[in-house]
Amino acid sequence: MNIRTVATTPFNDQKPGTSGLRKRVPAFQQPHYLENFVQSIFDTITVPPNATLVLGGDGRYYNREATQVILKMAAANGFRRVLVGAGGILSTPAASCIIRKYKTHGGIILSASHNPGGPDGDFGIKYNGTNGGPATETVTEAIYTASKKITQYRIADAADVALDRTGDHKMGDMTVSVIDPVEAYAELMESLFDFDAIRALLKGGFRIKFDAMHAVTGPYAREILVNRLGAPADSVMNAVPLPDFGGGHPDPNLTYAHELVEIVYGKHAPDFGAASDGDGDRNMILGKGFFVTPSDSLAIIAANAQCAPGYKQGLAGIARSMPTSEAADRVAKALGIPCYETPTGWKFFGNLMDAGKVTLCGEESFGTGSDHVREKDGLWAVLFWLNILAARKQSVETIVREHWTKYGRNVYSRHDYEGIPVDAANGVMKLLKDSFASLKGAQFGHLQVKLCDDFSYTDPVDGSVSTGQGVRILFVDGSRIVFRLSGTGTEGATLRIYLESFEPDVSRHHLDAQEALATLIGITLQISELRKRTGRDKPTVIT
Ligand code: VG1
Ligand code: CO
C-alpha cells in the first residue's frame, strides 16, 4: 500500500472549543482542512506500536466522507487497527464505552452535537484519550499549536472501506473492524440498571416516549427500550437518524424538542418523556406535564442512586460545572461526600473520575453522566430515571416535589442570546469585568452583591489552571448570576446567562422559575447593558 506525504499549509482557526473543533461543513470541505486537523491530532498523541483507534460519529452530513479520510490517515500514521461503528456511526457515550472496553489508544468522534446538520450545517471532530474522555485542555492546546505549524500530512492510497458490512477489512497492514455501534453500549447499560424492574414497570402500563430527534440515539433507544425492555415500538419517535436531522435542531430542550413537549403536556400524555441530542450525550427528562431541570435531575439521581444496582455501593463524590445549580451540592452534603465545581465542558470531569474522586457528574446544559464512561450520557440518564421510577413507584412530579421539600428548591434558568455580534458580546463581558469593584457590596432591592469574579479552576489532580471560565456575581443570600460566552457555536457569539436562587419555603415551590427569578433577571439587564449593546429585547432560548 502506497503512503503519500502531502505538503500543506496551516489554517489558523483550528482551535478546539468547549468540545472539539466545530465549523460549518463548507469549512471542513476545503482542501486539506480535515486532514490538517487529523494529522495535528496524530502528531500530538504519538501513536505507539500496535495501537488501536476508535472512530465514529453522529451520522450528520459529511460523517461518511470524513470517516473514509480518517481511516486512510490512521493507516498511514501507524495504527494497527481501527474499530469503526457500522455506517461510521457511534454515539459519543458509545465511543467512550468502546475505547474503555477495548483499551484503545483513544478515539476520534465526529460530531457537532446539537448543532444543526446538512450541507450548510455544522460538522465537528474531537479526540478522546485512552480513558475514553475528551482530551484535556493541555492536549487540545497542543493539537492547536501543531495545527498552526503543520507542513505535511500522511495518507494511504487505499480503496474506501465498505462501512455497512460488519467484520474485518484490510487496509495495508491495518485492520478496519466494522462493529455494531449498539452492542457493547447496551450491555454496559444492562450491567448498571435493574432491567427486570424497568421491564415490569413498562408491562404494568407505565407509558414512555423517547424522542431521538432523527439523530444518533434512534438505534440505541430501539434496541434498549423496545427490544430489551419491552416498551411498545411507538415509544421511540423520530428514530431514524438522518444526515440533516430532518431539518431540525437536535437539542433536547423545551424549545427545540417541541414535538415531544406537546405530547407530554397534551391529552393522553405518557407518564415519562425524554429526548437526546445529535450525538446522544445530552438528555431532557419530563413527567406528565412536568419538566425536570437538568440541575435538579443530577441532584435527584444522586439522592436516589442506590435504586440502581450499579450504584448500590454508594457515590464517591459528585462534580458539577460552575454554572450548574447547587442542588447537587445539597445532596452531597447530606450524603457526606465531596462536591466539586469545575469549568463548563466534560473534559474537566475526567481527572476527577479517573482519580476515583467522583462517581456522578452533571451540567445544566442537559448533560448527566457517571464514571461508567468518560462522557455525558443521554440514554444512561433516561435509564437511571426509569430505574428510580420503577423502584419508587411514584410520578416524576411527585419525586421532584418531594426532593424540593426535603432539600429546598434551587430555582434555576438559563437565558441564551444566540448569534449576536462578537464585538457586542465581548463588550458586555468587558463591561461586567470592569464593574467588579463597583458591584461588590452594591444593593439591588433586597439583594446585596457579596462577590464578583471571573471563575478560575485549579484541577485537584494534575494542578493545571484554567482561567476566564465565566463571570460570577454572587449575592449574600446565595443567589447567583453567571455570564459566559459559548465555546461551541460557529456563527457570531452566544451569550449565556445563568440565574439561580434558593427557595426553602415549600409554599413557594409551585412558582414558575421566570417569575421567581424576576428580580435577578432585572439586575442582569441593568448591569450588562445587554439590550442597548446587543439590540435584543429577549433571549433566543430560555431553558
Ligand atoms: C455547551 C454547554 C456545555 C457542554 C458543551 C458540549 O458548551 O454549555 O455545558 O459541555 O456544550 O456539549 P458552550 O461552550 O456552548 O456553553 V455537546 O452535547 O455540544 O457535546
Ligand atoms: Co452532545
XYZ file of C-alpha atoms and ligand atoms in Angstrom:
564
model
C 0.000 0.000 0.000
C 1.371 3.372 -1.014
C 1.557 6.074 1.634
C 1.573 9.629 0.380
C 3.066 12.579 2.193
C 1.103 15.654 1.171
C 2.503 19.176 1.553
C 0.104 21.563 3.274
C -0.044 24.964 4.949
C -1.702 25.763 8.298
C -5.200 27.128 8.802
C -5.199 29.485 11.706
C -8.678 28.734 13.018
C -8.334 25.154 14.238
C -8.630 25.927 17.935
C -10.858 23.361 19.673
C -13.697 24.888 21.730
C -15.686 23.516 24.666
C -15.946 20.161 22.885
C -13.675 19.746 19.870
C -13.344 21.681 16.624
C -16.713 22.756 15.230
C -17.140 24.562 11.922
C -19.586 24.817 9.071
C -19.478 21.857 6.668
C -18.043 24.007 3.808
C -15.091 24.905 6.078
C -14.326 21.208 6.584
C -14.726 20.613 2.830
C -11.862 22.986 1.987
C -8.890 21.038 0.596
C -6.631 19.770 3.428
C -8.786 21.264 6.233
C -9.881 17.964 7.799
C -6.539 16.294 7.019
C -4.550 19.086 8.710
C -6.525 18.744 11.932
C -6.383 14.939 11.979
C -2.623 14.988 11.367
C -2.263 17.534 14.182
C -4.064 15.087 16.484
C -1.845 12.164 15.428
C 1.310 14.269 15.777
C 0.265 15.308 19.281
C -0.718 11.908 20.681
C 2.305 9.969 19.334
C 0.875 6.655 18.204
C 2.509 3.683 19.988
C 3.203 0.435 18.104
C 0.195 -1.864 17.538
C -2.227 0.836 18.615
C -5.977 0.667 18.049
C -8.186 3.686 17.410
C -11.965 4.003 17.817
C -13.793 6.001 15.140
C -17.418 7.012 14.733
C -19.779 9.928 14.595
C -23.338 11.109 14.976
C -24.255 10.415 11.340
C -24.540 14.034 10.284
C -23.756 15.217 6.766
C -20.055 14.620 5.881
C -19.719 11.865 8.528
C -19.101 9.139 5.914
C -16.652 11.126 3.798
C -14.631 12.180 6.841
C -14.621 8.594 8.158
C -13.014 7.318 4.940
C -10.329 10.029 5.055
C -9.511 9.371 8.717
C -9.243 5.600 8.132
C -6.661 6.195 5.389
C -4.757 8.635 7.593
C -4.817 6.204 10.540
C -3.294 3.536 8.269
C -0.582 5.987 7.173
C 0.166 7.042 10.746
C 0.919 3.605 12.131
C -2.321 2.384 13.692
C -2.681 -1.401 13.627
C -6.467 -1.473 13.949
C -9.445 0.868 13.855
C -12.768 -0.034 15.470
C -15.365 1.863 13.489
C -19.110 1.822 14.086
C -21.108 0.407 11.151
C -22.073 3.194 8.771
C -19.491 5.366 10.533
C -21.937 5.684 13.442
C -21.167 5.790 17.164
C -22.919 7.899 19.757
C -20.476 9.902 21.871
C -21.050 7.799 25.034
C -20.847 4.561 22.997
C -17.481 5.682 21.564
C -16.271 6.334 25.119
C -17.549 2.911 26.198
C -15.727 1.145 23.331
C -12.428 2.997 23.963
C -12.575 1.782 27.578
C -13.772 -1.748 26.858
C -11.038 -2.466 24.291
C -8.397 -0.267 25.979
C -7.648 1.523 22.705
C -5.318 4.441 22.117
C -8.315 6.746 22.320
C -10.746 7.577 19.566
C -11.928 10.207 17.138
C -15.548 11.333 17.397
C -17.201 13.168 14.520
C -19.935 15.377 15.880
C -21.159 18.904 16.319
C -23.583 17.600 18.938
C -26.850 19.546 18.966
C -25.870 21.997 16.204
C -27.954 21.616 13.026
C -26.507 19.408 10.261
C -26.695 19.224 6.472
C -24.561 20.701 3.666
C -24.759 24.178 5.241
C -24.956 22.942 8.815
C -22.170 22.210 11.253
C -19.585 19.462 11.452
C -17.149 18.695 14.227
C -14.291 16.483 15.304
C -12.634 15.722 18.602
C -10.116 13.346 20.081
C -10.866 11.335 23.223
C -7.966 9.883 25.173
C -7.235 6.407 26.462
C -9.597 6.898 29.423
C -12.457 7.402 26.943
C -12.873 11.069 27.809
C -12.435 14.280 25.848
C -8.795 15.296 25.602
C -7.768 17.613 28.421
C -7.082 21.287 27.762
C -3.353 20.605 27.729
C -3.824 18.159 24.849
C -6.299 20.306 22.888
C -3.906 23.261 23.198
C -1.058 21.090 21.890
C -3.223 19.990 18.936
C -3.982 23.633 18.184
C -0.290 24.525 18.351
C 0.541 21.650 15.983
C -2.173 22.816 13.564
C -0.513 26.232 13.342
C 2.832 24.731 12.326
C 1.796 21.832 10.119
C 3.663 21.401 6.808
C 2.551 17.922 5.702
C 0.175 15.070 6.390
C 0.272 11.356 5.615
C -2.489 9.407 3.907
C -2.702 5.916 2.409
C -3.711 5.324 -1.193
C -6.419 2.792 -0.446
C -9.943 1.980 -1.544
C -12.878 3.138 0.582
C -13.976 0.651 3.221
C -17.463 -0.899 2.960
C -18.653 0.757 6.165
C -22.013 -1.002 6.224
C -20.531 -4.518 6.276
C -19.601 -5.546 9.813
C -16.427 -7.593 10.173
C -12.750 -7.102 9.404
C -11.462 -5.305 6.316
C -7.788 -4.975 5.396
C -6.124 -1.668 4.596
C -2.439 -2.452 4.079
C -1.096 -3.590 7.471
C -4.062 -2.078 9.280
C -7.311 -3.864 10.041
C -10.551 -1.937 9.939
C -13.052 -3.717 12.188
C -16.561 -2.533 11.401
C -18.547 -3.158 14.588
C -22.160 -2.995 15.720
C -22.448 0.520 17.221
C -25.010 -0.503 19.864
C -23.998 -3.889 21.299
C -21.222 -3.007 23.786
C -23.114 0.054 24.986
C -26.387 -1.838 25.511
C -24.522 -4.487 27.505
C -22.959 -1.828 29.719
C -26.410 -0.347 30.412
C -27.757 -3.785 31.373
C -24.922 -4.171 33.851
C -25.785 -0.888 35.620
C -29.569 -0.857 35.863
C -32.332 -3.158 37.067
C -33.744 -4.122 33.665
C -36.212 -6.589 35.263
C -37.755 -3.846 37.385
C -37.980 -1.458 34.414
C -39.495 -4.210 32.254
C -42.117 -4.860 34.932
C -42.880 -1.132 35.187
C -43.439 -0.887 31.434
C -45.510 -4.073 31.399
C -47.720 -2.607 34.098
C -48.873 0.124 31.717
C -46.365 2.877 32.517
C -46.108 4.754 29.210
C -42.931 6.381 27.916
C -41.998 8.492 24.898
C -38.395 8.968 23.815
C -37.567 11.495 21.082
C -34.378 10.608 19.199
C -34.789 13.797 17.128
C -33.652 11.971 13.945
C -30.183 11.862 15.464
C -27.838 9.132 16.618
C -29.822 7.654 19.556
C -32.592 6.133 17.373
C -30.945 2.700 17.007
C -29.736 2.740 20.628
C -33.165 3.591 22.015
C -34.885 0.960 19.864
C -32.503 -1.771 20.952
C -32.568 -0.885 24.640
C -36.051 0.492 25.302
C -38.036 -1.602 22.801
C -36.077 -4.831 22.191
C -34.527 -5.321 25.622
C -37.050 -3.600 27.919
C -40.240 -4.375 26.021
C -41.592 -0.855 25.520
C -44.073 -0.622 22.611
C -42.384 0.315 19.316
C -44.085 3.712 19.196
C -42.364 4.671 22.467
C -39.438 5.874 20.350
C -40.182 8.739 17.967
C -38.023 10.260 15.202
C -35.939 7.101 15.483
C -34.348 7.111 12.032
C -31.047 9.033 12.033
C -30.853 11.476 9.115
C -27.809 13.425 7.847
C -29.657 16.712 8.394
C -31.653 15.521 11.432
C -34.813 16.013 9.347
C -34.059 19.746 9.160
C -34.387 20.016 12.945
C -32.147 21.268 15.689
C -31.347 18.132 17.710
C -31.104 19.878 21.063
C -33.229 18.313 23.797
C -34.770 21.321 25.480
C -38.242 22.831 25.756
C -37.710 24.964 22.637
C -36.192 22.560 20.143
C -37.838 19.308 21.295
C -41.265 20.937 20.999
C -42.836 17.911 19.278
C -42.197 15.815 22.383
C -43.089 18.697 24.708
C -46.524 18.996 23.064
C -47.106 15.293 23.635
C -46.177 15.269 27.325
C -48.166 18.434 28.032
C -51.126 17.266 25.884
C -54.131 14.988 26.357
C -53.286 11.291 26.920
C -49.759 12.290 27.885
C -47.341 9.458 28.658
C -46.019 9.054 32.221
C -42.459 9.814 31.183
C -40.864 11.681 28.296
C -37.232 12.101 27.306
C -35.095 13.267 24.431
C -31.451 13.204 23.448
C -29.266 15.316 21.174
C -27.358 14.879 17.914
C -24.594 12.691 19.355
C -26.513 11.076 22.224
C -24.762 12.636 25.191
C -27.496 15.052 26.343
C -30.860 14.267 27.910
C -34.076 16.019 28.772
C -36.347 14.430 31.378
C -40.094 15.115 31.504
C -43.004 13.782 33.514
C -46.667 14.110 32.636
C -46.931 17.869 32.021
C -43.767 18.428 34.054
C -40.205 19.481 33.172
C -37.215 18.423 35.294
C -34.346 20.910 35.081
C -31.015 19.206 34.331
C -29.580 20.562 37.590
C -32.450 19.028 39.581
C -32.105 15.805 37.613
C -28.459 15.467 38.693
C -29.395 16.073 42.330
C -32.310 13.617 42.223
C -30.242 10.903 40.565
C -27.597 11.420 43.258
C -30.162 11.243 46.067
C -31.715 8.048 44.642
C -28.617 6.384 43.240
C -28.956 3.347 45.471
C -32.047 2.291 43.464
C -29.740 1.232 40.622
C -27.666 -1.944 41.079
C -24.567 -0.341 39.512
C -24.546 2.377 42.197
C -25.594 0.360 45.249
C -22.162 0.708 46.793
C -22.675 4.479 47.077
C -21.115 7.514 45.465
C -17.507 8.643 45.906
C -18.423 12.247 45.147
C -20.302 14.495 42.741
C -18.981 17.097 40.303
C -20.942 19.805 38.547
C -19.922 22.564 36.187
C -19.788 26.005 37.780
C -22.974 27.358 36.143
C -24.967 24.248 37.156
C -27.242 24.855 40.135
C -26.150 24.000 43.657
C -28.959 21.442 44.092
C -26.401 18.629 43.812
C -24.227 20.253 46.497
C -27.091 19.893 48.978
C -27.400 16.189 48.257
C -23.631 15.712 48.519
C -23.684 17.462 51.888
C -26.490 15.229 53.155
C -24.617 12.139 51.931
C -21.364 13.366 53.483
C -19.471 13.188 50.178
C -17.454 15.887 48.357
C -18.894 18.050 45.608
C -16.535 19.609 43.031
C -17.199 22.721 40.947
C -15.476 22.662 37.543
C -15.489 24.867 34.439
C -18.009 24.148 31.679
C -17.230 21.146 29.471
C -16.989 17.431 30.153
C -13.202 17.381 29.742
C -12.857 18.806 33.262
C -14.551 15.787 34.882
C -12.144 13.161 33.507
C -9.332 13.589 36.010
C -11.769 13.548 38.957
C -13.350 10.302 37.758
C -10.013 8.668 36.906
C -8.763 9.504 40.412
C -11.878 7.929 41.948
C -12.943 11.236 43.493
C -16.386 11.381 41.885
C -18.986 8.947 40.594
C -21.629 11.313 39.196
C -21.151 14.454 37.087
C -23.550 16.927 35.580
C -24.033 20.131 33.689
C -27.048 22.420 33.493
C -26.879 22.059 29.694
C -28.803 18.751 29.771
C -25.709 16.691 30.480
C -25.543 13.979 33.137
C -23.216 11.030 33.484
C -21.092 8.845 35.686
C -17.786 7.036 35.777
C -19.210 4.151 33.680
C -17.773 6.089 30.698
C -15.980 9.449 30.410
C -18.662 11.350 28.505
C -22.068 12.578 29.487
C -24.645 10.020 28.514
C -28.226 10.705 27.396
C -29.737 7.214 27.430
C -27.933 6.371 30.665
C -29.800 9.262 32.343
C -33.090 8.069 30.867
C -32.484 4.546 32.190
C -31.459 5.892 35.592
C -34.762 7.765 35.830
C -36.732 4.697 34.707
C -34.899 2.648 37.340
C -35.763 5.207 40.036
C -39.384 5.363 38.860
C -39.602 1.556 38.915
C -38.226 1.455 42.459
C -40.194 4.352 43.942
C -43.477 3.782 42.106
C -44.296 7.490 42.156
C -44.734 10.004 39.361
C -41.858 12.148 38.090
C -43.528 15.258 39.512
C -44.033 13.706 42.960
C -40.394 12.621 43.104
C -39.210 16.142 42.216
C -41.579 17.871 44.661
C -40.611 15.539 47.498
C -36.968 16.266 46.711
C -37.609 20.027 46.946
C -39.475 19.571 50.207
C -36.539 17.733 51.705
C -33.643 19.795 50.326
C -35.251 23.102 49.296
C -35.535 24.201 45.694
C -32.700 25.774 43.705
C -34.785 27.827 41.300
C -32.860 27.939 38.064
C -32.942 29.195 34.493
C -30.568 29.892 31.620
C -31.125 32.658 29.091
C -29.228 32.345 25.795
C -28.694 35.182 23.366
C -27.594 33.349 20.223
C -25.811 34.728 17.164
C -25.073 38.219 18.490
C -22.177 40.245 17.050
C -18.862 39.149 18.568
C -17.916 42.739 19.462
C -21.171 43.307 21.329
C -20.740 40.074 23.276
C -17.149 40.905 24.187
C -18.294 44.393 25.158
C -20.834 43.029 27.630
C -18.232 40.742 29.200
C -15.682 43.555 29.441
C -18.209 45.925 30.990
C -19.027 43.337 33.653
C -15.385 42.678 34.472
C -14.694 46.413 34.651
C -17.614 46.755 37.080
C -16.405 44.233 39.672
C -15.139 46.894 42.077
C -18.303 48.986 41.979
C -20.634 45.971 42.066
C -19.129 44.471 45.201
C -21.375 45.352 48.125
C -23.968 47.017 45.854
C -27.573 46.696 46.953
C -30.372 45.805 44.484
C -33.680 45.778 46.392
C -33.343 43.018 48.997
C -30.273 41.541 47.266
C -26.708 42.548 48.067
C -23.669 41.575 45.978
C -21.185 39.611 48.030
C -18.511 38.874 45.452
C -17.787 39.094 41.722
C -15.055 37.297 39.845
C -14.032 35.598 36.637
C -14.113 31.906 37.557
C -10.834 30.058 37.513
C -10.217 26.407 38.342
C -7.229 24.502 39.592
C -7.523 20.818 38.762
C -7.081 18.997 42.098
C -5.473 16.030 40.332
C -2.894 17.479 37.922
C -2.733 21.049 39.223
C -3.483 22.615 35.823
C -5.157 26.024 35.981
C -7.992 27.173 33.687
C -8.818 30.871 33.850
C -11.539 33.058 32.336
C -14.296 30.467 32.775
C -17.230 32.821 33.341
C -18.190 35.950 35.239
C -19.903 35.240 38.557
C -21.994 37.717 40.507
C -22.669 36.129 43.881
C -25.205 37.572 46.330
C -25.239 37.436 50.104
C -28.367 35.239 50.203
C -26.743 32.630 47.917
C -28.372 33.776 44.663
C -26.098 33.883 41.616
C -25.869 35.305 38.133
C -23.252 33.848 35.775
C -22.304 35.215 32.360
C -20.374 33.102 29.832
C -19.658 33.106 26.128
C -20.374 29.808 24.401
C -17.441 27.800 23.069
C -19.411 25.518 20.736
C -21.120 27.896 18.302
C -19.950 28.505 14.762
C -21.538 31.863 13.981
C -21.268 35.157 15.864
C -21.258 34.840 19.626
C -23.701 33.246 22.026
C -24.009 34.832 25.438
C -25.304 32.518 28.145
C -26.751 33.930 31.371
C -27.346 31.509 34.228
C -29.700 32.547 37.034
C -30.155 30.828 40.367
C -31.781 31.488 43.707
C -32.581 29.223 46.629
C -36.148 28.776 47.870
C -36.538 26.830 51.120
C -40.245 27.750 51.502
C -42.435 24.890 50.234
C -45.405 27.206 49.769
C -43.428 28.966 47.021
C -42.176 25.851 45.220
C -45.032 25.938 42.718
C -43.863 29.286 41.301
C -42.777 29.486 37.688
C -38.969 29.877 37.506
C -39.100 33.058 35.394
C -41.469 34.623 37.918
C -39.350 33.540 40.871
C -36.183 34.851 39.204
C -37.678 38.156 38.016
C -35.537 40.308 40.342
C -32.313 38.614 39.215
C -33.339 38.954 35.558
C -33.865 42.684 36.116
C -30.418 43.055 37.702
C -28.873 41.150 34.788
C -30.289 43.532 32.195
C -29.262 46.550 34.250
C -25.633 45.643 34.946
C -24.858 44.195 31.494
C -26.489 46.909 29.338
C -27.497 43.913 27.270
C -30.405 45.440 25.401
C -28.509 48.558 24.412
C -25.370 46.702 23.389
C -26.910 43.777 21.502
C -30.163 45.292 20.277
C -32.012 42.238 21.596
C -35.068 42.633 23.781
C -35.380 38.984 24.750
C -33.327 35.775 24.858
C -33.319 33.390 21.866
C -33.774 30.349 24.090
C -34.811 30.039 27.727
C -34.193 26.749 29.496
C -22.169 23.747 25.664
C -22.656 23.542 27.081
C -21.643 22.728 27.865
C -21.384 21.404 27.140
C -20.945 21.681 25.723
C -20.768 20.428 24.905
O -20.967 24.490 25.673
O -22.894 24.771 27.716
O -22.133 22.518 29.160
O -20.398 20.665 27.800
O -21.933 22.481 25.062
O -21.945 19.681 24.851
P -20.899 26.071 25.403
O -19.458 26.405 25.416
O -21.579 26.302 24.076
O -21.681 26.703 26.509
V -22.353 18.871 23.443
O -23.671 17.876 23.786
O -22.494 20.197 22.402
O -21.010 17.991 23.053
Co -23.936 16.417 22.502
